[in-house]
PDB file of C-alpha atoms in Angstrom:
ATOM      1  CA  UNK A  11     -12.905  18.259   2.715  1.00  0.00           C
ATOM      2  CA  UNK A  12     -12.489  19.815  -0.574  1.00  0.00           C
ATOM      3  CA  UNK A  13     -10.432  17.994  -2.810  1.00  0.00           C
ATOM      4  CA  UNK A  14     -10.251  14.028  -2.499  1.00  0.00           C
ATOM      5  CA  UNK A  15      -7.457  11.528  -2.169  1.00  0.00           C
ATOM      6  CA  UNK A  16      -6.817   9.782  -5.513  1.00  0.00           C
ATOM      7  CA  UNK A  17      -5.934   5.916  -4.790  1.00  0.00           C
ATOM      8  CA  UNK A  18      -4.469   3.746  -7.587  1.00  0.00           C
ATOM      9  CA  UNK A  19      -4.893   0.001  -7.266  1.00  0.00           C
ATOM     10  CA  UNK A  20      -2.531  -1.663  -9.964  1.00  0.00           C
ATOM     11  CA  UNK A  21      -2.837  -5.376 -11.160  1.00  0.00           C
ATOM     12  CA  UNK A  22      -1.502  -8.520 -12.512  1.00  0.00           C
ATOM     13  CA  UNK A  23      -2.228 -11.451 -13.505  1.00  0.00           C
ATOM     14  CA  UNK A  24      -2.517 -14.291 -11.165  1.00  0.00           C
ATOM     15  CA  UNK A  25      -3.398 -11.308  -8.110  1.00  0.00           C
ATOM     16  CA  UNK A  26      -5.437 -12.501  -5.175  1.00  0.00           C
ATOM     17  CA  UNK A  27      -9.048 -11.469  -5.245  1.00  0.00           C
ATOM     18  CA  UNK A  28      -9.172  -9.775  -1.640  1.00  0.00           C
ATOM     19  CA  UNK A  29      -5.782  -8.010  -1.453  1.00  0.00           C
ATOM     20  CA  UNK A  30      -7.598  -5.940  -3.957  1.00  0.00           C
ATOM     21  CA  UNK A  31     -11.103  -6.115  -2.652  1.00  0.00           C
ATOM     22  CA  UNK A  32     -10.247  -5.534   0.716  1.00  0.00           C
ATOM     23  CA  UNK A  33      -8.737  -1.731   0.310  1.00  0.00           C
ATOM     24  CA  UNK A  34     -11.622  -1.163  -2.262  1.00  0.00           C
ATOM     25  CA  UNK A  35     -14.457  -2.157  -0.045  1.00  0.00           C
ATOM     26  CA  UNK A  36     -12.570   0.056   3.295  1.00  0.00           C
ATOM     27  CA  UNK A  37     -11.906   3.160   0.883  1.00  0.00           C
ATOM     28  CA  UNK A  38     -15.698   3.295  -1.145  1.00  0.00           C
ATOM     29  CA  UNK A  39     -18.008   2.409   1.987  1.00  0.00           C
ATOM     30  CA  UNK A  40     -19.251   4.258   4.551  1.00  0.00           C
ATOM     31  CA  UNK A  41     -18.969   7.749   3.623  1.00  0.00           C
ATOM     32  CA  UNK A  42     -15.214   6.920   2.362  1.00  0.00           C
ATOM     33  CA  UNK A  43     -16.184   7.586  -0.841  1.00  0.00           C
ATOM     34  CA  UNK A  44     -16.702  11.143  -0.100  1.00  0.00           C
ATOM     35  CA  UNK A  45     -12.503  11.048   0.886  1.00  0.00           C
ATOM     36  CA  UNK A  46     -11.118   8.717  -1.556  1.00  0.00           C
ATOM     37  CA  UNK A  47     -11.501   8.180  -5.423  1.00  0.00           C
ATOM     38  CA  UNK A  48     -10.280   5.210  -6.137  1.00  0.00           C
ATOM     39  CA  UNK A  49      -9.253   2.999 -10.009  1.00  0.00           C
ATOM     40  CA  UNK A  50      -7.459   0.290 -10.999  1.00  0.00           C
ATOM     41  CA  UNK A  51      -4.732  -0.284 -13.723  1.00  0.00           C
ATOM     42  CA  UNK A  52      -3.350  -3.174 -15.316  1.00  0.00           C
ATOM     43  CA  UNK A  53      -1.158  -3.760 -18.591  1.00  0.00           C
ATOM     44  CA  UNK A  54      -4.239  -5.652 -19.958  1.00  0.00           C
ATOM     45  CA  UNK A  55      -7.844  -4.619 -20.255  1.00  0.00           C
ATOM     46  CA  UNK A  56      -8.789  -8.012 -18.782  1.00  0.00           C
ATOM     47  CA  UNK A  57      -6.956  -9.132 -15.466  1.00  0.00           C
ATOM     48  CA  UNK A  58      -7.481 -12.181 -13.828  1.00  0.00           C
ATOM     49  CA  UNK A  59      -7.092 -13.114 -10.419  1.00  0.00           C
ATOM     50  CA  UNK A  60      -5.666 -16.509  -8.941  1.00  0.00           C
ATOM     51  CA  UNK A  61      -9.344 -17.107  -7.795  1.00  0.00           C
ATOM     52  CA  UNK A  62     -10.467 -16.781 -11.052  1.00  0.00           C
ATOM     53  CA  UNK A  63     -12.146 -13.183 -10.999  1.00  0.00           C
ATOM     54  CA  UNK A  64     -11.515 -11.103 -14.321  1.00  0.00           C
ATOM     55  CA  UNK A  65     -11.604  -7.208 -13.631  1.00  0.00           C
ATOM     56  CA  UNK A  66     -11.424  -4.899 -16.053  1.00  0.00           C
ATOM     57  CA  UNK A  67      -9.340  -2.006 -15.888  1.00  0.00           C
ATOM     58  CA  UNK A  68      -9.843   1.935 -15.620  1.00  0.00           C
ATOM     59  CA  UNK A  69      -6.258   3.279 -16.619  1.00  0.00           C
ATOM     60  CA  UNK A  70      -3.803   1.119 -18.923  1.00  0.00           C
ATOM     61  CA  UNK A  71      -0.643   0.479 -17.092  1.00  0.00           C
ATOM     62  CA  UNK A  72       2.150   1.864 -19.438  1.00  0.00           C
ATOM     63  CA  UNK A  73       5.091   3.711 -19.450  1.00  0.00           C
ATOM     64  CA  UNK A  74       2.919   7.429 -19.615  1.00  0.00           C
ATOM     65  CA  UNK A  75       0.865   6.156 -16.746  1.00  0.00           C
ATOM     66  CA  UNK A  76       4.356   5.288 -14.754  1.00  0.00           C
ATOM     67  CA  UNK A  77       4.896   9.120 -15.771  1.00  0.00           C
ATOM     68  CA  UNK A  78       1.374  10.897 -15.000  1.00  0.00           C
ATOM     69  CA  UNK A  79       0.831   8.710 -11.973  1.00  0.00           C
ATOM     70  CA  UNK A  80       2.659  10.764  -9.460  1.00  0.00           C
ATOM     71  CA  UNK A  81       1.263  13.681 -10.416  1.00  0.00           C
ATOM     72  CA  UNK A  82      -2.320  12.247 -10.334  1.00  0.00           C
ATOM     73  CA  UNK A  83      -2.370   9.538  -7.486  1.00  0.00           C
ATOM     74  CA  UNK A  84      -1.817  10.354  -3.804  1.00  0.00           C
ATOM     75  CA  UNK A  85      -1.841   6.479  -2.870  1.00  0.00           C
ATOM     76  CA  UNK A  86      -0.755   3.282  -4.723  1.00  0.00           C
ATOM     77  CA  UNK A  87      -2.202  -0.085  -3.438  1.00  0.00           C
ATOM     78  CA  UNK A  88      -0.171  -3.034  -4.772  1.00  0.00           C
ATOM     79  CA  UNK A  89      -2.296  -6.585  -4.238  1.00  0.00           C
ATOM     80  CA  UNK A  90      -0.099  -9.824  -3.749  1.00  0.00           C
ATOM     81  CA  UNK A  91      -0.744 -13.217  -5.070  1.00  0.00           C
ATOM     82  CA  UNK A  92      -0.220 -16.511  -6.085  1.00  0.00           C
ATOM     83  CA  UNK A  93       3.968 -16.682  -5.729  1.00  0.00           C
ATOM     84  CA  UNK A  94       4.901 -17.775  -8.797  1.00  0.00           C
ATOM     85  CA  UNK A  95       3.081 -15.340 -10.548  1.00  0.00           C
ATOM     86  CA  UNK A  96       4.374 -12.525  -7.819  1.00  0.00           C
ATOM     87  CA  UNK A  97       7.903 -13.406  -8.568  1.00  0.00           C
ATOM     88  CA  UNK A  98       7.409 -13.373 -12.333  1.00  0.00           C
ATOM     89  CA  UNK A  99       6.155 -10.149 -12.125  1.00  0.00           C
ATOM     90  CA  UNK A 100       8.648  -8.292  -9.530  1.00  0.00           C
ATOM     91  CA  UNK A 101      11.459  -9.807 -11.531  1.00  0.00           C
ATOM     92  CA  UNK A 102      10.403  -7.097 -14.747  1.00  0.00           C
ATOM     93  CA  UNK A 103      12.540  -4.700 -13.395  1.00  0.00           C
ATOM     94  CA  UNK A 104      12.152  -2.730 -16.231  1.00  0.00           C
ATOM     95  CA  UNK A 105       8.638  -3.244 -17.038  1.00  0.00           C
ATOM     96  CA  UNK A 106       5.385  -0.712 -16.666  1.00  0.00           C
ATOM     97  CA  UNK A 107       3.947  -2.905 -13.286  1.00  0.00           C
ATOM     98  CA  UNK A 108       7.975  -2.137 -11.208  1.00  0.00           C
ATOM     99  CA  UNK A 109       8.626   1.047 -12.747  1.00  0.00           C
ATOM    100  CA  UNK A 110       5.021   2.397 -11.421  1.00  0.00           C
ATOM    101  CA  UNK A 111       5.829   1.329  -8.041  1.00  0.00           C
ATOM    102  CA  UNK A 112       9.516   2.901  -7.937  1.00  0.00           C
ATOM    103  CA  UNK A 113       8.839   5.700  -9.477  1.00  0.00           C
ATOM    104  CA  UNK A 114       6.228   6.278  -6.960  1.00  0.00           C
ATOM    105  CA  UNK A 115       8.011   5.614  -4.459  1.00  0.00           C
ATOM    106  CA  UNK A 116      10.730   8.365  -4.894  1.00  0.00           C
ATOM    107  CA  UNK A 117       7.905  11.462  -6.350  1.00  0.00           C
ATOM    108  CA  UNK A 118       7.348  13.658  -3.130  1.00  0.00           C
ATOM    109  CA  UNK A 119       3.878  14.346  -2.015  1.00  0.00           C
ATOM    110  CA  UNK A 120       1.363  16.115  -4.023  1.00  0.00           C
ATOM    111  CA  UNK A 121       0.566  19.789  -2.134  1.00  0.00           C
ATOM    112  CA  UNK A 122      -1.531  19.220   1.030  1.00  0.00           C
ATOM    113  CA  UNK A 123      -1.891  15.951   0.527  1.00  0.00           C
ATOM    114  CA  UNK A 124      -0.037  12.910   1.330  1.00  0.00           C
ATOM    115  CA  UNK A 125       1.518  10.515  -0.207  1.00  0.00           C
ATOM    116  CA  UNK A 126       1.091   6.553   0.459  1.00  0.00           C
ATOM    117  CA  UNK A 127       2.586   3.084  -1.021  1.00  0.00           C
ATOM    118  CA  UNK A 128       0.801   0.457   0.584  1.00  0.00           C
ATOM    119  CA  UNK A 129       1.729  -3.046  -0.224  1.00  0.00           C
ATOM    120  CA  UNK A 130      -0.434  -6.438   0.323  1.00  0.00           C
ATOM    121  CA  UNK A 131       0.663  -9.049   1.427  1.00  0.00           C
ATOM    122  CA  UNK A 132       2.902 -10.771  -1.320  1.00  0.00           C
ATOM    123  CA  UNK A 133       2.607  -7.900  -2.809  1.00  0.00           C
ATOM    124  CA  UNK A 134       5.674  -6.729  -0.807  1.00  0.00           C
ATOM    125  CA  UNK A 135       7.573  -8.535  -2.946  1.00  0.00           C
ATOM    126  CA  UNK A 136       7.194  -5.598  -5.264  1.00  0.00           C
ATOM    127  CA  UNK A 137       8.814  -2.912  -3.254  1.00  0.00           C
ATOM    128  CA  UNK A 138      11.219  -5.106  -1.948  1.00  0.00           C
ATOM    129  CA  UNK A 139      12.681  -6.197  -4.968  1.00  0.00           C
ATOM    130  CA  UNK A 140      13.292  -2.560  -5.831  1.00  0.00           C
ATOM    131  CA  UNK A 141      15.110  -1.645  -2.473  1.00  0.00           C
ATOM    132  CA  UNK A 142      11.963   0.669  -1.032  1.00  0.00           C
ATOM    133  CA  UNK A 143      12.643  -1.547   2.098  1.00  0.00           C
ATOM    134  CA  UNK A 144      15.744  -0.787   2.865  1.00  0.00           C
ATOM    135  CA  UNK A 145      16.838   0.196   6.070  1.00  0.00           C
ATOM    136  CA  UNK A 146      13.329   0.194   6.657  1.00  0.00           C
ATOM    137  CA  UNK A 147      10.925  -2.392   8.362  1.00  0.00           C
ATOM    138  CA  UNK A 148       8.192  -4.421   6.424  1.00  0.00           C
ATOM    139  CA  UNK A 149       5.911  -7.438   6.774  1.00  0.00           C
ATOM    140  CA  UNK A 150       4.111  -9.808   4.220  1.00  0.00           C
ATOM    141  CA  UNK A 151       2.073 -13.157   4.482  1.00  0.00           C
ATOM    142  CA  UNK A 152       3.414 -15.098   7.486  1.00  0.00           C
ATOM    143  CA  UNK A 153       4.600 -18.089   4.784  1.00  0.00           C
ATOM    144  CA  UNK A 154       7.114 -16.257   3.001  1.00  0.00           C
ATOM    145  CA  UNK A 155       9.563 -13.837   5.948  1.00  0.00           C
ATOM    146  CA  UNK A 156      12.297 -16.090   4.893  1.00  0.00           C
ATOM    147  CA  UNK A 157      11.664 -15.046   1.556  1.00  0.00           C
ATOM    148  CA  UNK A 158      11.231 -11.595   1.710  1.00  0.00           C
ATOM    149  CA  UNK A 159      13.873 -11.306   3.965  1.00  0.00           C
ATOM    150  CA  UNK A 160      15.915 -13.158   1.456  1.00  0.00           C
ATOM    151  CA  UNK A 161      14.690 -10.611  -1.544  1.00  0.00           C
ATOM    152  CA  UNK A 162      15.192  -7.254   0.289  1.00  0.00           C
ATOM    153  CA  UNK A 163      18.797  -7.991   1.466  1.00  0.00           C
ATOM    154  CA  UNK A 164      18.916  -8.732  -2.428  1.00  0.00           C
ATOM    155  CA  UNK A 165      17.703  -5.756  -2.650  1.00  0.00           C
ATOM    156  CA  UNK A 166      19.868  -3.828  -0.440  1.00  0.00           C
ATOM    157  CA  UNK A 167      22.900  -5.437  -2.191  1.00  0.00           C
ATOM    158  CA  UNK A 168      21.839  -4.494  -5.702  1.00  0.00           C
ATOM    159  CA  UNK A 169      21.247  -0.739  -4.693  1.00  0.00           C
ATOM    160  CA  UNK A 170      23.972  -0.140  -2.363  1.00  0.00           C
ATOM    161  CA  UNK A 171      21.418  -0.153   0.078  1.00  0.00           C
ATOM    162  CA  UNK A 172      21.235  -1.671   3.889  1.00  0.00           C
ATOM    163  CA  UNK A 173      18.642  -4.644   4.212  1.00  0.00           C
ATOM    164  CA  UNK A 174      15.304  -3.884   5.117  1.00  0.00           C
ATOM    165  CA  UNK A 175      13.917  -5.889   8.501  1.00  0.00           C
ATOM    166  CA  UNK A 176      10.921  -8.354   8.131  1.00  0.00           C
ATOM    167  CA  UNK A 177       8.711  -8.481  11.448  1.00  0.00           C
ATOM    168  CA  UNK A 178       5.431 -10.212  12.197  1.00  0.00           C
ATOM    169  CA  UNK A 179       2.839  -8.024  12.239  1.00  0.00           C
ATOM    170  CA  UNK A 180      -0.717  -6.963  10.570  1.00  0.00           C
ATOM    171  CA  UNK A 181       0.388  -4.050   9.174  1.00  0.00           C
ATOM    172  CA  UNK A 182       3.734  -1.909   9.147  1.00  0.00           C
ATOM    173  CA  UNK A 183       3.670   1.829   8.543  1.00  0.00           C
ATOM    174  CA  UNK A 184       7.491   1.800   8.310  1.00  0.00           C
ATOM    175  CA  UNK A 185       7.490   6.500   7.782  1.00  0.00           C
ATOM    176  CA  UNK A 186       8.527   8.742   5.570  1.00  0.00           C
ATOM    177  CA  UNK A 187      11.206   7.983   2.858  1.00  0.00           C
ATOM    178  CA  UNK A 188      13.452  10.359   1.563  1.00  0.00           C
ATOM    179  CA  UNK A 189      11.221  11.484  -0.720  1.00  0.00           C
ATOM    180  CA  UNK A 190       8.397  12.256   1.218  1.00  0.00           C
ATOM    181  CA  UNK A 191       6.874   9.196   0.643  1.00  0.00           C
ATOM    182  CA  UNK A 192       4.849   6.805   3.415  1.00  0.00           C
ATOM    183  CA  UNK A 193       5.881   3.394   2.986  1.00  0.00           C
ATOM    184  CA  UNK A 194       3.066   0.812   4.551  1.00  0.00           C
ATOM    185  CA  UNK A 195       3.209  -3.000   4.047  1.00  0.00           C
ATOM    186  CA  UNK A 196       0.325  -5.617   5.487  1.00  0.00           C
ATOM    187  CA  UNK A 197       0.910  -9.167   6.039  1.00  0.00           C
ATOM    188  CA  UNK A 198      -1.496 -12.003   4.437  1.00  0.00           C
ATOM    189  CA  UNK A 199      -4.259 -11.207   2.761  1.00  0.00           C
ATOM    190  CA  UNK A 200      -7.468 -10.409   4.794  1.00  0.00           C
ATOM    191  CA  UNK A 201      -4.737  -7.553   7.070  1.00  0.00           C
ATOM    192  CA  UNK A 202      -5.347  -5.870   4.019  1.00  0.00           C
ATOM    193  CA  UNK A 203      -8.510  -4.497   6.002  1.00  0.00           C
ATOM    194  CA  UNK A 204      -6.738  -3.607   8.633  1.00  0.00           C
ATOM    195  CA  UNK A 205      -3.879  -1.728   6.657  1.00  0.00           C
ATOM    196  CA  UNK A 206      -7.159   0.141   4.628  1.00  0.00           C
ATOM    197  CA  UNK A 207      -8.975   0.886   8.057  1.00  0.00           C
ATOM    198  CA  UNK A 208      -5.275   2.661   9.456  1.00  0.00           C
ATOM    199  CA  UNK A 209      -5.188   4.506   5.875  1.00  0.00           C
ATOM    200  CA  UNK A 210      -8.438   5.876   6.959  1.00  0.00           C
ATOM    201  CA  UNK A 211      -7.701   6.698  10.112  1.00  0.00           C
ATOM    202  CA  UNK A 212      -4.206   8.075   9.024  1.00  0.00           C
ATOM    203  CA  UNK A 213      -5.398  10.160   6.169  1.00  0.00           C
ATOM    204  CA  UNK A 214      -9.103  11.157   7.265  1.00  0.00           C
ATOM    205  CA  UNK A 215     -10.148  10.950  11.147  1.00  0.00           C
ATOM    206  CA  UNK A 216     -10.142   8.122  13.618  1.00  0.00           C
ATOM    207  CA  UNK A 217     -13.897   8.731  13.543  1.00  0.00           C
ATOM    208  CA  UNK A 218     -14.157   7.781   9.965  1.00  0.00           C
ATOM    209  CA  UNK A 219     -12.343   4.976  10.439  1.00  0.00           C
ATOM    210  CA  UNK A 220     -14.754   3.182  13.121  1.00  0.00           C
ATOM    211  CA  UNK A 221     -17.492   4.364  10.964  1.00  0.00           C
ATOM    212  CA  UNK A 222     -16.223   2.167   8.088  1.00  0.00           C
ATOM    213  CA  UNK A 223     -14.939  -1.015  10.280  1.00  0.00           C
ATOM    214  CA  UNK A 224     -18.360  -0.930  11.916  1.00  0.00           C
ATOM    215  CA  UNK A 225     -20.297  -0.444   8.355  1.00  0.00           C
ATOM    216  CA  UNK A 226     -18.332  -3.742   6.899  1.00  0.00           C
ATOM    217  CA  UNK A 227     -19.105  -5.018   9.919  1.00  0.00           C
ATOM    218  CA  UNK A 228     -15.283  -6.101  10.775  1.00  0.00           C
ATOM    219  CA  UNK A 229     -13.752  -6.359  13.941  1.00  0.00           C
ATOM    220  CA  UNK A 230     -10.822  -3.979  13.240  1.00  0.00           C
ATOM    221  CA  UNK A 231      -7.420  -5.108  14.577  1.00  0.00           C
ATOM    222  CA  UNK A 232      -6.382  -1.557  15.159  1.00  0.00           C
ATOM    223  CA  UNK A 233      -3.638  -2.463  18.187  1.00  0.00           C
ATOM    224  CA  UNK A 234      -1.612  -5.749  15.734  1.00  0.00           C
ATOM    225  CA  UNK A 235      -0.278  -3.234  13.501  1.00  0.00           C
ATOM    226  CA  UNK A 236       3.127  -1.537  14.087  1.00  0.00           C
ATOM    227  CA  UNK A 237       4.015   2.201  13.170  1.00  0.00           C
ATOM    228  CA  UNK A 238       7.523   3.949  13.030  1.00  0.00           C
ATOM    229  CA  UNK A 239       8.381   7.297  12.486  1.00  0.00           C
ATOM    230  CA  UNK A 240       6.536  10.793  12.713  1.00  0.00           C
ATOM    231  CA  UNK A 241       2.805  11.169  11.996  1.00  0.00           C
ATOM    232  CA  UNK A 242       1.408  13.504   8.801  1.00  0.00           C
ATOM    233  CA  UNK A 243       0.816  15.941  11.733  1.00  0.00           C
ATOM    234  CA  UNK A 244       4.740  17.081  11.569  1.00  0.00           C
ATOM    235  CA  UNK A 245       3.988  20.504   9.334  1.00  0.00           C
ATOM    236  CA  UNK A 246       1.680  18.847   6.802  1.00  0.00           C
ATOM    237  CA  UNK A 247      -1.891  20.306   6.741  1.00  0.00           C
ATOM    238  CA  UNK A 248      -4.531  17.636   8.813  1.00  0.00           C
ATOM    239  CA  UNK A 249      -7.056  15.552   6.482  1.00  0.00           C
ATOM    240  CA  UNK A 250      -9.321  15.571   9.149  1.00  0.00           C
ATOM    241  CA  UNK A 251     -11.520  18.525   8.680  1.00  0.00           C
ATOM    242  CA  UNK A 252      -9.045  20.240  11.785  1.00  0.00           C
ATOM    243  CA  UNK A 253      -8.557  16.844  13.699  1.00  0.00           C
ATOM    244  CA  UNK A 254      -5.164  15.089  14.393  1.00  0.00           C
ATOM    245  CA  UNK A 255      -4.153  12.553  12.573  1.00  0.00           C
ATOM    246  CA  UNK A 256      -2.048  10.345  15.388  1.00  0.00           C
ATOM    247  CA  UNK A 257       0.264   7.714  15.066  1.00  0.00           C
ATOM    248  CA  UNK A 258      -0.730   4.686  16.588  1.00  0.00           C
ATOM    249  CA  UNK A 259       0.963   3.093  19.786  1.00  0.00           C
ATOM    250  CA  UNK A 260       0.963  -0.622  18.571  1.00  0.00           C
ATOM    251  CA  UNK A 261       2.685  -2.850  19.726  1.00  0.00           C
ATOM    252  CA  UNK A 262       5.105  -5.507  17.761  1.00  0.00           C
ATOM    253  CA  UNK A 263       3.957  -9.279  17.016  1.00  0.00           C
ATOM    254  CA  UNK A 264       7.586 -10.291  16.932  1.00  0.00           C
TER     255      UNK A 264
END
């Protein structure tokens, strides 16, 4: 593999420590490193997590990274956290953190690679206060449906939009937007590692992806996660040094 898949991991304060760790630990271990370069952004050089844990930053999170990002990122990972601080943050509309994530979400795919917004848990409060959900299906920490369900039909109504559908469920790799775009949400917290493993699998080889789940030593809950839509082997070139890159066959949690 020749060129490698840039990942950005953007932050805020109050995030929680393994929605962020988790993706990081799947995407630099076990030979993923060789696939995926991976750095975080926040609006401060300091962030600090609900747990506690400051991280400093790699990229400042501004308006000229909202406008070099798509052109420089193939994946954006957006962490949840502590709700209060979630909803303070989705509800800057207008601010570097949401603009990132929209404007991501509509700037088609880089050339033979892929593009991916993967939320984590709460953290699909981000998308789905912008309308990415919409007429699309989605998943978050088991303790807040209601209120994602509540926020994307929000959503919906503010963009002229219909309401996306909340479902139980590890992960949810929902397609291909308009755009181009792969939209993936994971429910609470530590499915994080689960959504990261399927990014693997989805981006690199099925192989790699057992190599990493065994290497963290993780029992991988590759059959709880649900996936709609076509797979990146409908015209786009494979990631997978010639092998297919399949959709799963999961079944729904509902």
């Amino acid at each position: 593999m020749s060129k490698k898949i840039n990942v950005l991991v953007i932050l805020f304060p109050g995030f929680n420590t393994l929605d962020m760790n988790g993706p990081l630990e799947v995407l630099t271990k076990s030979g993923t490193s060789d696939y995926f370069s991976v750095e975080v952004a926040s609006e401060t050089e300091i962030t600090t997590s609900y747990e506690g844990v400051h991280v400093q930053r790699h990229k400042v999170l501004d308006d000229h990274l909202v406008k070099s990002a798509p052109a420089a990122y193939d994946v954006l990972v957006v962490p949840g956290g502590n709700g209060d601080k979630v909803n303070e943050q989705a509800a800057k509309l207008e601010g570097a953190f949401m603009k990132l994530v929209a404007t991501f979400a509509i700037s088609p795919p880089r050339e033979f690679t892929p593009r991916v917004l993967l939320s984590i848990c709460t953290g699909a409060f981000f998308p789905g206060n912008l309308g990415i959900f919409n007429n699309r299906y989605c998943t978050t920490h088991w303790e807040n449906y209601q209120k994602l369900f509540t926020a994307v039909t929000e959503a919906s109504i503010r963009t002229h939009g219909q309401p996306g559908k909340v479902i139980k469920s590890r992960f949810v790799d929902s397609g291909l937007n308009e755009a181009g775009v792969r939209i993936i949400s994971s429910g609470g917290i530590s499915c994080g590692l689960d959504a990261s493993v399927y990014l693997v699998r989805l981006l690199v080889g099925e192989p790699e992806a057992i190599d990493v789940a065994e290497f963290l030593d993780y029992a991988w809950r590759q059959t709880d996660g649900v996936v709609f839509g076509e797979d990146f082997s409908d015209g786009r070139p494979s990631l997978a040094n010639g092998a297919p890159n399949r959709s799963l066959r999961n079944r729904s949690r509902l």
